[in-house]
Amino acid sequence: MPVPVRPSVAGMRRAVFDALALAGRFPHTSALADAAVTGALSEARVLVVDEAQRLPVPCLEYLQSLWDHPGTRITLVLCGPGPDVDRPVVRARHVPHVGRFDRAPAERAAHHR
């Protein structure tokens, strides 16, 4: 899923809806759009977000809300340039499931380079 230019939560909502290739027209309210997206995410899905470094905090919180939503089965992969943007950096790391209140495993994995 490409990140929209100057992303907003509304733009992210639309981008996720389109990336999931949901049938029908994009709903006219955010509640209906969110219901369609979370319903589609009840099946295991991987959402790859390109240019994730452009995402403002509210957009990241929207993606987190999809991951946190009861009944969704989503894996988020956020892609963007690494610390050395002059050369491509590919890193794969297994991070165990991080509960809402237990962020220590993810923080240890993020700091272990």
Short mmCIF file of C-alpha atoms in Angstrom, two decimals:
data_model
loop_
_atom_site.label_atom_id
_atom_site.label_comp_id
_atom_site.label_asym_id
_atom_site.label_seq_id
_atom_site.Cartn_x
_atom_site.Cartn_y
_atom_site.Cartn_z
CA MET A 1 0.00 0.00 0.00
CA PRO A 2 1.59 3.32 -0.97
CA VAL A 3 1.28 6.17 1.51
CA PRO A 4 -0.76 9.07 0.14
CA VAL A 5 0.94 12.45 -0.31
CA ARG A 6 0.40 14.53 2.86
CA PRO A 7 -1.37 11.62 4.52
CA SER A 8 -4.34 12.16 6.77
CA VAL A 9 -6.35 9.59 8.68
CA ALA A 10 -9.12 9.93 6.09
CA GLY A 11 -6.58 9.35 3.31
CA MET A 12 -5.12 6.34 5.13
CA ARG A 13 -8.61 4.92 5.66
CA ARG A 14 -9.22 5.19 1.91
CA ALA A 15 -5.79 3.76 1.04
CA VAL A 16 -6.37 0.72 3.27
CA PHE A 17 -9.86 0.21 1.81
CA ASP A 18 -8.40 0.34 -1.72
CA ALA A 19 -5.43 -1.88 -0.82
CA LEU A 20 -7.79 -4.55 0.47
CA ALA A 21 -9.67 -4.37 -2.87
CA LEU A 22 -13.01 -4.31 -1.08
CA ALA A 23 -16.08 -4.61 -3.26
CA GLY A 24 -18.35 -1.66 -3.78
CA ARG A 25 -17.88 2.05 -3.40
CA PHE A 26 -15.94 3.65 -0.60
CA PRO A 27 -18.43 4.29 2.24
CA HIS A 28 -19.55 7.86 2.88
CA THR A 29 -18.85 7.75 6.64
CA SER A 30 -15.72 6.82 8.52
CA ALA A 31 -17.72 4.40 10.72
CA LEU A 32 -18.93 2.45 7.68
CA ALA A 33 -15.46 2.47 6.12
CA ASP A 34 -13.91 1.22 9.36
CA ALA A 35 -16.54 -1.53 9.64
CA ALA A 36 -15.77 -2.69 6.09
CA VAL A 37 -12.01 -2.64 6.70
CA THR A 38 -12.11 -4.42 10.07
CA GLY A 39 -14.54 -6.98 8.64
CA ALA A 40 -12.11 -7.73 5.81
CA LEU A 41 -9.28 -7.98 8.33
CA SER A 42 -11.04 -10.79 10.18
CA GLU A 43 -9.21 -12.97 7.65
CA ALA A 44 -5.43 -13.10 8.06
CA ARG A 45 -3.87 -10.34 5.95
CA VAL A 46 -0.47 -8.75 5.55
CA LEU A 47 -0.49 -5.02 4.91
CA VAL A 48 2.78 -3.61 3.57
CA VAL A 49 2.98 0.17 3.89
CA ASP A 50 5.57 1.78 1.62
CA GLU A 51 7.08 5.18 2.50
CA ALA A 52 5.94 4.73 6.11
CA GLN A 53 8.43 7.38 7.26
CA ARG A 54 5.99 9.97 5.89
CA LEU A 55 3.21 8.90 8.24
CA PRO A 56 2.25 11.41 10.90
CA VAL A 57 1.36 10.10 14.36
CA PRO A 58 -2.44 10.08 13.78
CA CYS A 59 -1.99 7.83 10.73
CA LEU A 60 0.24 5.46 12.69
CA GLU A 61 -2.39 5.43 15.43
CA TYR A 62 -5.03 4.54 12.83
CA LEU A 63 -2.94 1.57 11.65
CA GLN A 64 -2.38 0.55 15.26
CA SER A 65 -6.13 0.72 15.87
CA LEU A 66 -6.63 -1.79 13.05
CA TRP A 67 -4.04 -4.09 14.63
CA ASP A 68 -5.55 -3.63 18.12
CA HIS A 69 -9.16 -4.15 17.00
CA PRO A 70 -10.63 -7.36 18.45
CA GLY A 71 -11.09 -9.94 15.73
CA THR A 72 -8.64 -8.52 13.19
CA ARG A 73 -5.79 -10.70 12.02
CA ILE A 74 -3.37 -8.24 10.46
CA THR A 75 0.38 -8.18 10.12
CA LEU A 76 1.74 -4.70 9.45
CA VAL A 77 5.01 -4.22 7.58
CA LEU A 78 6.18 -0.61 7.55
CA CYS A 79 8.81 0.11 4.88
CA GLY A 80 10.95 3.18 4.43
CA PRO A 81 14.56 4.25 4.21
CA GLY A 82 16.87 3.10 6.95
CA PRO A 83 19.41 5.23 8.78
CA ASP A 84 21.77 5.13 5.81
CA VAL A 85 19.62 6.28 2.87
CA ASP A 86 22.54 6.16 0.40
CA ARG A 87 22.34 2.39 0.16
CA PRO A 88 19.45 -0.02 0.45
CA VAL A 89 19.10 -1.71 3.79
CA VAL A 90 17.08 -4.84 4.20
CA ARG A 91 16.51 -6.17 7.67
CA ALA A 92 14.23 -8.96 8.73
CA ARG A 93 13.52 -9.48 12.36
CA HIS A 94 11.09 -11.70 14.19
CA VAL A 95 9.28 -9.73 16.86
CA PRO A 96 7.01 -11.78 19.11
CA HIS A 97 3.44 -10.60 19.51
CA VAL A 98 3.42 -7.45 21.58
CA GLY A 99 0.39 -7.05 23.80
CA ARG A 100 -1.17 -3.70 24.47
CA PHE A 101 0.70 -3.29 27.74
CA ASP A 102 3.86 -5.30 27.10
CA ARG A 103 6.10 -3.34 24.76
CA ALA A 104 9.39 -4.64 26.15
CA PRO A 105 9.91 -7.42 23.53
CA ALA A 106 9.49 -4.97 20.64
CA GLU A 107 11.71 -2.37 22.27
CA ARG A 108 14.45 -4.97 22.85
CA ALA A 109 14.18 -6.15 19.23
CA ALA A 110 14.26 -2.56 17.91
CA HIS A 111 17.35 -1.66 19.92
CA HIS A 112 19.19 -4.89 19.08
CA ARG A 113 20.96 -4.07 15.81
#
